[in-house]
Amino acid sequence: MLQRVITILFDFVLSLVHLYTVPQLIGFALTSSAVIFISLRRGDIQRFFRRAFRTDLAYSAWFPVYTVLIGIPLSLRLAGFVTHYAPFLRIGVFSNLPAWANIPLFFIANDFVLYWLHRSLHQSRWLWAVHKIHHSQQELNSLTTWRVHWLEFVYLNIGAFTVGLFLGNMKLLHPVVIGLLAASQFAQHSDIEWTYGPVGRVIVSPRFHARHHSAAPEDINVNFGSLLIIWDHLFGTARKTPGRPLAYGLVAAQDNVPPSFLRQQFYPFLYLWRSALRSCRAKFNQRYAPKA
């Protein structure tokens, strides 16, 4: 029995490792090394020993577990539902295009959808209750990329699945591109003063995304882009300012997210429950309060 349990656990851990490709691991390693090196030069290596970083580390360990236990089964269930009940939803407008056209068009269209999904996380108070956990980190580092509540991952997974139905599957990427994309995502949350020079006029740089995490009131709801910054410029949400923000995190009125990983898992549910109670109480008082 014990041997069987050990075998199952070993296979499960092995499946977690296989979620990442070698190029992705290289991209993560290179970016993390740069963050540690720059932190050493700043004399700020202590941030990797504080609770905020440990919380990000817990999210990093949780993400592959979520993928195996929730993300993949959810995608399979959705795919099965469409196959059996709504095959007409598989439009796949880019499916038959050659790779040289499929890849850039898919990137652009998918990034457009990600921009609006990200904006919706800020504009809906229900979604914001989930997304604000990502913004609660006051000491950005590469692992903040994974500080995302599992409900937000479900929301984004459903969005990605819908995009896949409409666009079709993206052609295979070159391993170097996969590594660069992984490094780019880690770099955006690295608190590194990188602008990417001329490339940063098109691609989201660490400086550009850092402004999105700023705690300053004037920086609220800016720089939503995931990979491309063109959507922020087109829809008036771009904010380019020199230097790093003075502080990261939530504005004072919103800063009520608990610091620990476990308590953050319950935070959205408690927030929604309290909001529902307040709403019901207000409606009750409005309807039954004695009139003067």
PDB file of C-alpha atoms in Angstrom:
ATOM      1  CA  MET A   1       0.000   0.000   0.000  1.00  0.00           C
ATOM      2  CA  LEU A   2       2.755   2.422   0.994  1.00  0.00           C
ATOM      3  CA  GLN A   3       4.706   1.590  -2.147  1.00  0.00           C
ATOM      4  CA  ARG A   4       1.600   2.281  -4.230  1.00  0.00           C
ATOM      5  CA  VAL A   5       1.139   5.698  -2.593  1.00  0.00           C
ATOM      6  CA  ILE A   6       4.808   6.554  -3.146  1.00  0.00           C
ATOM      7  CA  THR A   7       4.532   5.541  -6.811  1.00  0.00           C
ATOM      8  CA  ILE A   8       1.446   7.714  -7.299  1.00  0.00           C
ATOM      9  CA  LEU A   9       3.119  10.695  -5.642  1.00  0.00           C
ATOM     10  CA  PHE A  10       6.278  10.215  -7.721  1.00  0.00           C
ATOM     11  CA  ASP A  11       4.267  10.040 -10.968  1.00  0.00           C
ATOM     12  CA  PHE A  12       2.328  13.139  -9.928  1.00  0.00           C
ATOM     13  CA  VAL A  13       5.498  15.142  -9.208  1.00  0.00           C
ATOM     14  CA  LEU A  14       6.983  13.939 -12.498  1.00  0.00           C
ATOM     15  CA  SER A  15       3.877  15.149 -14.335  1.00  0.00           C
ATOM     16  CA  LEU A  16       4.341  18.587 -12.755  1.00  0.00           C
ATOM     17  CA  VAL A  17       7.923  18.770 -14.004  1.00  0.00           C
ATOM     18  CA  HIS A  18       6.859  17.871 -17.542  1.00  0.00           C
ATOM     19  CA  LEU A  19       4.508  20.865 -17.693  1.00  0.00           C
ATOM     20  CA  TYR A  20       7.473  23.102 -18.499  1.00  0.00           C
ATOM     21  CA  THR A  21       9.598  22.763 -21.608  1.00  0.00           C
ATOM     22  CA  VAL A  22      13.383  23.077 -21.500  1.00  0.00           C
ATOM     23  CA  PRO A  23      13.287  26.503 -23.269  1.00  0.00           C
ATOM     24  CA  GLN A  24      10.799  27.760 -20.670  1.00  0.00           C
ATOM     25  CA  LEU A  25      12.986  26.564 -17.818  1.00  0.00           C
ATOM     26  CA  ILE A  26      15.998  28.265 -19.397  1.00  0.00           C
ATOM     27  CA  GLY A  27      14.014  31.501 -19.808  1.00  0.00           C
ATOM     28  CA  PHE A  28      12.881  31.370 -16.189  1.00  0.00           C
ATOM     29  CA  ALA A  29      16.414  30.614 -14.971  1.00  0.00           C
ATOM     30  CA  LEU A  30      18.053  33.419 -16.950  1.00  0.00           C
ATOM     31  CA  THR A  31      15.550  36.039 -15.809  1.00  0.00           C
ATOM     32  CA  SER A  32      15.698  34.890 -12.187  1.00  0.00           C
ATOM     33  CA  SER A  33      19.491  35.016 -12.283  1.00  0.00           C
ATOM     34  CA  ALA A  34      19.375  38.582 -13.598  1.00  0.00           C
ATOM     35  CA  VAL A  35      16.941  39.585 -10.823  1.00  0.00           C
ATOM     36  CA  ILE A  36      19.181  38.083  -8.126  1.00  0.00           C
ATOM     37  CA  PHE A  37      22.298  39.699  -9.612  1.00  0.00           C
ATOM     38  CA  ILE A  38      20.706  43.169  -9.776  1.00  0.00           C
ATOM     39  CA  SER A  39      19.277  42.759  -6.261  1.00  0.00           C
ATOM     40  CA  LEU A  40      22.775  41.974  -5.012  1.00  0.00           C
ATOM     41  CA  ARG A  41      24.108  45.143  -6.634  1.00  0.00           C
ATOM     42  CA  ARG A  42      21.322  47.173  -5.045  1.00  0.00           C
ATOM     43  CA  GLY A  43      21.999  45.604  -1.661  1.00  0.00           C
ATOM     44  CA  ASP A  44      18.392  44.384  -1.523  1.00  0.00           C
ATOM     45  CA  ILE A  45      18.951  40.634  -1.363  1.00  0.00           C
ATOM     46  CA  GLN A  46      16.978  40.488   1.913  1.00  0.00           C
ATOM     47  CA  ARG A  47      13.692  40.713   0.042  1.00  0.00           C
ATOM     48  CA  PHE A  48      14.138  37.072  -0.972  1.00  0.00           C
ATOM     49  CA  PHE A  49      13.962  36.073   2.689  1.00  0.00           C
ATOM     50  CA  ARG A  50      10.834  38.030   3.621  1.00  0.00           C
ATOM     51  CA  ARG A  51       7.291  36.735   3.862  1.00  0.00           C
ATOM     52  CA  ALA A  52       6.139  38.413   0.657  1.00  0.00           C
ATOM     53  CA  PHE A  53       8.616  36.393  -1.386  1.00  0.00           C
ATOM     54  CA  ARG A  54       7.699  33.172   0.422  1.00  0.00           C
ATOM     55  CA  THR A  55       4.078  33.772  -0.542  1.00  0.00           C
ATOM     56  CA  ASP A  56       5.095  34.133  -4.193  1.00  0.00           C
ATOM     57  CA  LEU A  57       7.135  30.957  -3.851  1.00  0.00           C
ATOM     58  CA  ALA A  58       4.035  29.134  -2.583  1.00  0.00           C
ATOM     59  CA  TYR A  59       2.067  30.334  -5.617  1.00  0.00           C
ATOM     60  CA  SER A  60       4.866  29.144  -7.910  1.00  0.00           C
ATOM     61  CA  ALA A  61       4.660  25.678  -6.383  1.00  0.00           C
ATOM     62  CA  TRP A  62       0.842  25.718  -6.514  1.00  0.00           C
ATOM     63  CA  PHE A  63       0.528  26.685 -10.206  1.00  0.00           C
ATOM     64  CA  PRO A  64       1.581  23.314 -11.700  1.00  0.00           C
ATOM     65  CA  VAL A  65      -0.585  21.534  -9.126  1.00  0.00           C
ATOM     66  CA  TYR A  66      -3.544  23.684 -10.206  1.00  0.00           C
ATOM     67  CA  THR A  67      -2.765  22.878 -13.847  1.00  0.00           C
ATOM     68  CA  VAL A  68      -2.852  19.125 -13.252  1.00  0.00           C
ATOM     69  CA  LEU A  69      -5.794  19.032 -10.824  1.00  0.00           C
ATOM     70  CA  ILE A  70      -8.015  21.792 -12.252  1.00  0.00           C
ATOM     71  CA  GLY A  71      -6.687  23.442 -15.423  1.00  0.00           C
ATOM     72  CA  ILE A  72      -6.224  20.366 -17.632  1.00  0.00           C
ATOM     73  CA  PRO A  73      -9.430  18.567 -16.475  1.00  0.00           C
ATOM     74  CA  LEU A  74     -11.395  21.790 -17.033  1.00  0.00           C
ATOM     75  CA  SER A  75     -10.037  22.159 -20.570  1.00  0.00           C
ATOM     76  CA  LEU A  76     -10.815  18.513 -21.329  1.00  0.00           C
ATOM     77  CA  ARG A  77     -14.369  18.865 -20.013  1.00  0.00           C
ATOM     78  CA  LEU A  78     -14.933  21.995 -22.096  1.00  0.00           C
ATOM     79  CA  ALA A  79     -13.468  20.334 -25.179  1.00  0.00           C
ATOM     80  CA  GLY A  80     -15.651  17.267 -24.632  1.00  0.00           C
ATOM     81  CA  PHE A  81     -18.764  19.409 -24.234  1.00  0.00           C
ATOM     82  CA  VAL A  82     -18.069  21.264 -27.484  1.00  0.00           C
ATOM     83  CA  THR A  83     -17.280  18.035 -29.350  1.00  0.00           C
ATOM     84  CA  HIS A  84     -20.505  16.343 -28.300  1.00  0.00           C
ATOM     85  CA  TYR A  85     -22.977  19.214 -28.117  1.00  0.00           C
ATOM     86  CA  ALA A  86     -21.653  22.220 -30.028  1.00  0.00           C
ATOM     87  CA  PRO A  87     -19.068  21.237 -32.674  1.00  0.00           C
ATOM     88  CA  PHE A  88     -20.151  24.243 -34.748  1.00  0.00           C
ATOM     89  CA  LEU A  89     -18.316  26.451 -32.247  1.00  0.00           C
ATOM     90  CA  ARG A  90     -14.968  25.227 -33.572  1.00  0.00           C
ATOM     91  CA  ILE A  91     -14.559  27.996 -36.137  1.00  0.00           C
ATOM     92  CA  GLY A  92     -10.753  27.993 -36.369  1.00  0.00           C
ATOM     93  CA  VAL A  93     -10.331  30.980 -38.687  1.00  0.00           C
ATOM     94  CA  PHE A  94      -6.518  30.675 -38.625  1.00  0.00           C
ATOM     95  CA  SER A  95      -6.280  26.860 -38.663  1.00  0.00           C
ATOM     96  CA  ASN A  96      -5.546  26.434 -42.370  1.00  0.00           C
ATOM     97  CA  LEU A  97      -3.053  29.275 -42.648  1.00  0.00           C
ATOM     98  CA  PRO A  98       0.668  28.538 -43.082  1.00  0.00           C
ATOM     99  CA  ALA A  99       2.855  28.970 -40.013  1.00  0.00           C
ATOM    100  CA  TRP A 100       4.327  32.298 -41.189  1.00  0.00           C
ATOM    101  CA  ALA A 101       0.800  33.798 -41.144  1.00  0.00           C
ATOM    102  CA  ASN A 102      -0.817  31.687 -38.398  1.00  0.00           C
ATOM    103  CA  ILE A 103       1.728  32.495 -35.658  1.00  0.00           C
ATOM    104  CA  PRO A 104       1.802  36.329 -35.878  1.00  0.00           C
ATOM    105  CA  LEU A 105      -1.952  36.622 -36.454  1.00  0.00           C
ATOM    106  CA  PHE A 106      -2.668  34.311 -33.523  1.00  0.00           C
ATOM    107  CA  PHE A 107      -0.300  36.272 -31.293  1.00  0.00           C
ATOM    108  CA  ILE A 108      -1.947  39.582 -32.165  1.00  0.00           C
ATOM    109  CA  ALA A 109      -5.528  38.336 -31.817  1.00  0.00           C
ATOM    110  CA  ASN A 110      -4.820  36.442 -28.598  1.00  0.00           C
ATOM    111  CA  ASP A 111      -3.003  39.413 -27.078  1.00  0.00           C
ATOM    112  CA  PHE A 112      -5.981  41.637 -27.939  1.00  0.00           C
ATOM    113  CA  VAL A 113      -8.281  39.293 -26.007  1.00  0.00           C
ATOM    114  CA  LEU A 114      -5.853  39.102 -23.078  1.00  0.00           C
ATOM    115  CA  TYR A 115      -5.813  42.898 -22.895  1.00  0.00           C
ATOM    116  CA  TRP A 116      -9.593  43.031 -22.482  1.00  0.00           C
ATOM    117  CA  LEU A 117      -9.684  40.089 -20.091  1.00  0.00           C
ATOM    118  CA  HIS A 118      -7.116  41.911 -17.963  1.00  0.00           C
ATOM    119  CA  ARG A 119      -9.151  45.127 -18.057  1.00  0.00           C
ATOM    120  CA  SER A 120     -12.276  43.217 -17.026  1.00  0.00           C
ATOM    121  CA  LEU A 121     -10.424  41.961 -13.934  1.00  0.00           C
ATOM    122  CA  HIS A 122     -10.019  45.589 -12.875  1.00  0.00           C
ATOM    123  CA  GLN A 123     -13.430  46.903 -13.923  1.00  0.00           C
ATOM    124  CA  SER A 124     -15.700  44.313 -12.310  1.00  0.00           C
ATOM    125  CA  ARG A 125     -15.692  44.486  -8.499  1.00  0.00           C
ATOM    126  CA  TRP A 126     -16.323  40.733  -8.334  1.00  0.00           C
ATOM    127  CA  LEU A 127     -13.359  39.938 -10.579  1.00  0.00           C
ATOM    128  CA  TRP A 128     -11.250  42.583  -8.851  1.00  0.00           C
ATOM    129  CA  ALA A 129     -11.767  40.783  -5.536  1.00  0.00           C
ATOM    130  CA  VAL A 130      -9.878  37.880  -7.119  1.00  0.00           C
ATOM    131  CA  HIS A 131      -7.311  39.833  -9.153  1.00  0.00           C
ATOM    132  CA  LYS A 132      -6.294  42.248  -6.406  1.00  0.00           C
ATOM    133  CA  ILE A 133      -4.388  39.380  -4.787  1.00  0.00           C
ATOM    134  CA  HIS A 134      -1.926  39.635  -7.672  1.00  0.00           C
ATOM    135  CA  HIS A 135      -1.557  43.355  -6.973  1.00  0.00           C
ATOM    136  CA  SER A 136      -1.082  42.927  -3.232  1.00  0.00           C
ATOM    137  CA  GLN A 137       2.655  42.239  -3.637  1.00  0.00           C
ATOM    138  CA  GLN A 138       4.637  45.275  -2.498  1.00  0.00           C
ATOM    139  CA  GLU A 139       8.047  43.853  -3.416  1.00  0.00           C
ATOM    140  CA  LEU A 140       7.857  42.763  -7.046  1.00  0.00           C
ATOM    141  CA  ASN A 141      10.026  39.859  -8.115  1.00  0.00           C
ATOM    142  CA  SER A 142       9.902  37.369 -10.975  1.00  0.00           C
ATOM    143  CA  LEU A 143       7.797  34.867  -9.016  1.00  0.00           C
ATOM    144  CA  THR A 144       5.046  37.483  -8.612  1.00  0.00           C
ATOM    145  CA  THR A 145       4.085  36.287 -12.099  1.00  0.00           C
ATOM    146  CA  TRP A 146       2.494  33.259 -10.420  1.00  0.00           C
ATOM    147  CA  ARG A 147       0.760  35.161  -7.585  1.00  0.00           C
ATOM    148  CA  VAL A 148      -2.643  34.542  -9.137  1.00  0.00           C
ATOM    149  CA  HIS A 149      -5.694  33.103  -7.389  1.00  0.00           C
ATOM    150  CA  TRP A 150      -6.920  29.840  -8.895  1.00  0.00           C
ATOM    151  CA  LEU A 151     -10.316  31.401  -9.680  1.00  0.00           C
ATOM    152  CA  GLU A 152      -8.540  33.913 -11.896  1.00  0.00           C
ATOM    153  CA  PHE A 153      -6.752  31.069 -13.660  1.00  0.00           C
ATOM    154  CA  VAL A 154     -10.127  29.415 -14.282  1.00  0.00           C
ATOM    155  CA  TYR A 155     -11.456  32.672 -15.729  1.00  0.00           C
ATOM    156  CA  LEU A 156      -8.407  33.086 -17.974  1.00  0.00           C
ATOM    157  CA  ASN A 157      -8.461  29.419 -19.005  1.00  0.00           C
ATOM    158  CA  ILE A 158     -12.058  29.719 -20.154  1.00  0.00           C
ATOM    159  CA  GLY A 159     -11.094  32.842 -22.088  1.00  0.00           C
ATOM    160  CA  ALA A 160      -8.137  31.052 -23.697  1.00  0.00           C
ATOM    161  CA  PHE A 161     -10.346  28.076 -24.576  1.00  0.00           C
ATOM    162  CA  THR A 162     -12.866  30.386 -26.247  1.00  0.00           C
ATOM    163  CA  VAL A 163     -10.101  32.070 -28.232  1.00  0.00           C
ATOM    164  CA  GLY A 164      -8.861  28.640 -29.320  1.00  0.00           C
ATOM    165  CA  LEU A 165     -12.324  27.746 -30.598  1.00  0.00           C
ATOM    166  CA  PHE A 166     -12.523  30.886 -32.713  1.00  0.00           C
ATOM    167  CA  LEU A 167      -8.929  31.101 -33.949  1.00  0.00           C
ATOM    168  CA  GLY A 168      -7.917  27.436 -33.983  1.00  0.00           C
ATOM    169  CA  ASN A 169      -4.596  26.118 -32.733  1.00  0.00           C
ATOM    170  CA  MET A 170      -1.391  28.095 -33.073  1.00  0.00           C
ATOM    171  CA  LYS A 171       1.355  26.440 -35.096  1.00  0.00           C
ATOM    172  CA  LEU A 172       4.411  25.146 -33.256  1.00  0.00           C
ATOM    173  CA  LEU A 173       6.808  27.812 -32.013  1.00  0.00           C
ATOM    174  CA  HIS A 174      10.569  27.686 -32.299  1.00  0.00           C
ATOM    175  CA  PRO A 175      12.129  26.724 -28.937  1.00  0.00           C
ATOM    176  CA  VAL A 176      14.013  30.034 -28.787  1.00  0.00           C
ATOM    177  CA  VAL A 177      10.709  31.940 -29.069  1.00  0.00           C
ATOM    178  CA  ILE A 178       9.222  29.830 -26.268  1.00  0.00           C
ATOM    179  CA  GLY A 179      12.179  30.658 -24.042  1.00  0.00           C
ATOM    180  CA  LEU A 180      11.965  34.369 -24.840  1.00  0.00           C
ATOM    181  CA  LEU A 181       8.238  34.447 -24.033  1.00  0.00           C
ATOM    182  CA  ALA A 182       8.865  32.750 -20.683  1.00  0.00           C
ATOM    183  CA  ALA A 183      11.660  35.187 -19.889  1.00  0.00           C
ATOM    184  CA  SER A 184       9.459  38.125 -20.912  1.00  0.00           C
ATOM    185  CA  GLN A 185       6.683  37.157 -18.495  1.00  0.00           C
ATOM    186  CA  PHE A 186       9.140  36.752 -15.625  1.00  0.00           C
ATOM    187  CA  ALA A 187      10.910  40.005 -16.501  1.00  0.00           C
ATOM    188  CA  GLN A 188       7.686  42.037 -16.395  1.00  0.00           C
ATOM    189  CA  HIS A 189       7.388  41.459 -12.652  1.00  0.00           C
ATOM    190  CA  SER A 190      11.112  41.582 -11.903  1.00  0.00           C
ATOM    191  CA  ASP A 191      11.387  45.196 -10.694  1.00  0.00           C
ATOM    192  CA  ILE A 192      14.255  45.637 -13.151  1.00  0.00           C
ATOM    193  CA  GLU A 193      14.706  48.981 -14.894  1.00  0.00           C
ATOM    194  CA  TRP A 194      14.649  47.559 -18.421  1.00  0.00           C
ATOM    195  CA  THR A 195      12.942  49.384 -21.294  1.00  0.00           C
ATOM    196  CA  TYR A 196      14.116  47.166 -24.198  1.00  0.00           C
ATOM    197  CA  GLY A 197      15.070  50.308 -26.143  1.00  0.00           C
ATOM    198  CA  PRO A 198      13.311  50.568 -29.556  1.00  0.00           C
ATOM    199  CA  VAL A 199      11.762  47.103 -29.032  1.00  0.00           C
ATOM    200  CA  GLY A 200      10.038  48.474 -25.926  1.00  0.00           C
ATOM    201  CA  ARG A 201       7.867  50.642 -28.153  1.00  0.00           C
ATOM    202  CA  VAL A 202       6.050  47.468 -29.183  1.00  0.00           C
ATOM    203  CA  ILE A 203       6.746  44.844 -26.505  1.00  0.00           C
ATOM    204  CA  VAL A 204       5.757  45.240 -22.843  1.00  0.00           C
ATOM    205  CA  SER A 205       8.933  45.933 -20.892  1.00  0.00           C
ATOM    206  CA  PRO A 206       9.545  45.567 -17.138  1.00  0.00           C
ATOM    207  CA  ARG A 207       9.409  49.360 -16.739  1.00  0.00           C
ATOM    208  CA  PHE A 208       6.096  49.578 -18.627  1.00  0.00           C
ATOM    209  CA  HIS A 209       4.423  46.803 -16.618  1.00  0.00           C
ATOM    210  CA  ALA A 210       5.881  48.015 -13.315  1.00  0.00           C
ATOM    211  CA  ARG A 211       3.712  51.123 -13.639  1.00  0.00           C
ATOM    212  CA  HIS A 212       0.668  48.803 -13.705  1.00  0.00           C
ATOM    213  CA  HIS A 213       1.639  47.596 -10.204  1.00  0.00           C
ATOM    214  CA  SER A 214       2.288  51.065  -8.827  1.00  0.00           C
ATOM    215  CA  ALA A 215       0.529  52.015  -5.586  1.00  0.00           C
ATOM    216  CA  ALA A 216       0.162  55.638  -6.722  1.00  0.00           C
ATOM    217  CA  PRO A 217      -3.488  56.693  -7.320  1.00  0.00           C
ATOM    218  CA  GLU A 218      -2.568  58.244 -10.684  1.00  0.00           C
ATOM    219  CA  ASP A 219      -1.310  54.860 -11.897  1.00  0.00           C
ATOM    220  CA  ILE A 220      -4.554  52.984 -11.296  1.00  0.00           C
ATOM    221  CA  ASN A 221      -5.869  51.135 -14.364  1.00  0.00           C
ATOM    222  CA  VAL A 222      -2.964  51.723 -16.745  1.00  0.00           C
ATOM    223  CA  ASN A 223      -0.668  49.498 -18.851  1.00  0.00           C
ATOM    224  CA  PHE A 224      -2.809  46.371 -19.183  1.00  0.00           C
ATOM    225  CA  GLY A 225      -0.900  44.868 -22.123  1.00  0.00           C
ATOM    226  CA  SER A 226       0.304  41.278 -21.832  1.00  0.00           C
ATOM    227  CA  LEU A 227       2.867  41.136 -24.639  1.00  0.00           C
ATOM    228  CA  LEU A 228       2.120  44.100 -26.930  1.00  0.00           C
ATOM    229  CA  ILE A 229       1.647  47.695 -25.786  1.00  0.00           C
ATOM    230  CA  ILE A 230      -0.332  48.745 -28.876  1.00  0.00           C
ATOM    231  CA  TRP A 231      -3.688  48.078 -27.205  1.00  0.00           C
ATOM    232  CA  ASP A 232      -2.887  50.422 -24.319  1.00  0.00           C
ATOM    233  CA  HIS A 233      -2.063  53.176 -26.801  1.00  0.00           C
ATOM    234  CA  LEU A 234      -5.141  52.495 -28.943  1.00  0.00           C
ATOM    235  CA  PHE A 235      -7.560  52.477 -26.003  1.00  0.00           C
ATOM    236  CA  GLY A 236      -5.990  55.234 -23.912  1.00  0.00           C
ATOM    237  CA  THR A 237      -4.606  53.205 -21.016  1.00  0.00           C
ATOM    238  CA  ALA A 238      -0.878  53.632 -21.716  1.00  0.00           C
ATOM    239  CA  ARG A 239       1.204  55.503 -19.160  1.00  0.00           C
ATOM    240  CA  LYS A 240       4.930  55.906 -19.752  1.00  0.00           C
ATOM    241  CA  THR A 241       6.931  57.656 -17.060  1.00  0.00           C
ATOM    242  CA  PRO A 242      10.678  57.520 -16.376  1.00  0.00           C
ATOM    243  CA  GLY A 243      12.039  55.434 -13.543  1.00  0.00           C
ATOM    244  CA  ARG A 244      10.517  52.804 -11.296  1.00  0.00           C
ATOM    245  CA  PRO A 245       7.395  53.496  -9.200  1.00  0.00           C
ATOM    246  CA  LEU A 246       8.038  54.747  -5.689  1.00  0.00           C
ATOM    247  CA  ALA A 247       5.928  51.933  -4.238  1.00  0.00           C
ATOM    248  CA  TYR A 248       4.127  48.812  -5.430  1.00  0.00           C
ATOM    249  CA  GLY A 249       0.906  47.270  -4.226  1.00  0.00           C
ATOM    250  CA  LEU A 250      -2.663  48.392  -3.651  1.00  0.00           C
ATOM    251  CA  VAL A 251      -3.804  51.928  -2.905  1.00  0.00           C
ATOM    252  CA  ALA A 252      -4.580  52.473   0.773  1.00  0.00           C
ATOM    253  CA  ALA A 253      -8.355  52.088   0.403  1.00  0.00           C
ATOM    254  CA  GLN A 254      -7.935  48.649  -1.221  1.00  0.00           C
ATOM    255  CA  ASP A 255      -5.064  47.326   0.868  1.00  0.00           C
ATOM    256  CA  ASN A 256      -6.878  44.656   2.881  1.00  0.00           C
ATOM    257  CA  VAL A 257      -5.544  41.435   1.334  1.00  0.00           C
ATOM    258  CA  PRO A 258      -4.057  39.057   3.933  1.00  0.00           C
ATOM    259  CA  PRO A 259      -0.331  38.326   3.490  1.00  0.00           C
ATOM    260  CA  SER A 260      -0.337  34.524   3.635  1.00  0.00           C
ATOM    261  CA  PHE A 261      -0.943  32.135   0.742  1.00  0.00           C
ATOM    262  CA  LEU A 262      -3.637  30.115   2.532  1.00  0.00           C
ATOM    263  CA  ARG A 263      -5.618  33.115   3.745  1.00  0.00           C
ATOM    264  CA  GLN A 264      -5.492  34.632   0.269  1.00  0.00           C
ATOM    265  CA  GLN A 265      -7.260  31.538  -1.084  1.00  0.00           C
ATOM    266  CA  PHE A 266     -10.270  32.368   1.087  1.00  0.00           C
ATOM    267  CA  TYR A 267     -10.144  36.141   0.628  1.00  0.00           C
ATOM    268  CA  PRO A 268     -12.320  36.432  -2.545  1.00  0.00           C
ATOM    269  CA  PHE A 269     -15.039  34.236  -1.048  1.00  0.00           C
ATOM    270  CA  LEU A 270     -15.116  36.226   2.198  1.00  0.00           C
ATOM    271  CA  TYR A 271     -15.159  39.486   0.241  1.00  0.00           C
ATOM    272  CA  LEU A 272     -18.052  38.354  -1.953  1.00  0.00           C
ATOM    273  CA  TRP A 273     -19.960  37.016   1.061  1.00  0.00           C
ATOM    274  CA  ARG A 274     -19.591  40.288   2.959  1.00  0.00           C
ATOM    275  CA  SER A 275     -20.522  42.306  -0.126  1.00  0.00           C
ATOM    276  CA  ALA A 276     -23.654  40.193  -0.627  1.00  0.00           C
ATOM    277  CA  LEU A 277     -24.627  40.671   3.030  1.00  0.00           C
ATOM    278  CA  ARG A 278     -24.124  44.436   2.779  1.00  0.00           C
ATOM    279  CA  SER A 279     -26.198  44.560  -0.392  1.00  0.00           C
ATOM    280  CA  CYS A 280     -29.036  42.526   1.164  1.00  0.00           C
ATOM    281  CA  ARG A 281     -28.945  44.652   4.311  1.00  0.00           C
ATOM    282  CA  ALA A 282     -29.104  47.867   2.283  1.00  0.00           C
ATOM    283  CA  LYS A 283     -32.065  46.608   0.237  1.00  0.00           C
ATOM    284  CA  PHE A 284     -33.837  45.451   3.398  1.00  0.00           C
ATOM    285  CA  ASN A 285     -33.339  48.804   5.091  1.00  0.00           C
ATOM    286  CA  GLN A 286     -34.459  50.648   2.003  1.00  0.00           C
ATOM    287  CA  ARG A 287     -37.638  48.613   1.802  1.00  0.00           C
ATOM    288  CA  TYR A 288     -38.598  48.275   5.453  1.00  0.00           C
ATOM    289  CA  ALA A 289     -36.971  51.243   7.196  1.00  0.00           C
ATOM    290  CA  PRO A 290     -39.591  53.443   8.926  1.00  0.00           C
ATOM    291  CA  LYS A 291     -40.427  56.525   6.903  1.00  0.00           C
ATOM    292  CA  ALA A 292     -40.137  59.924   8.512  1.00  0.00           C
TER     293      ALA A 292
END
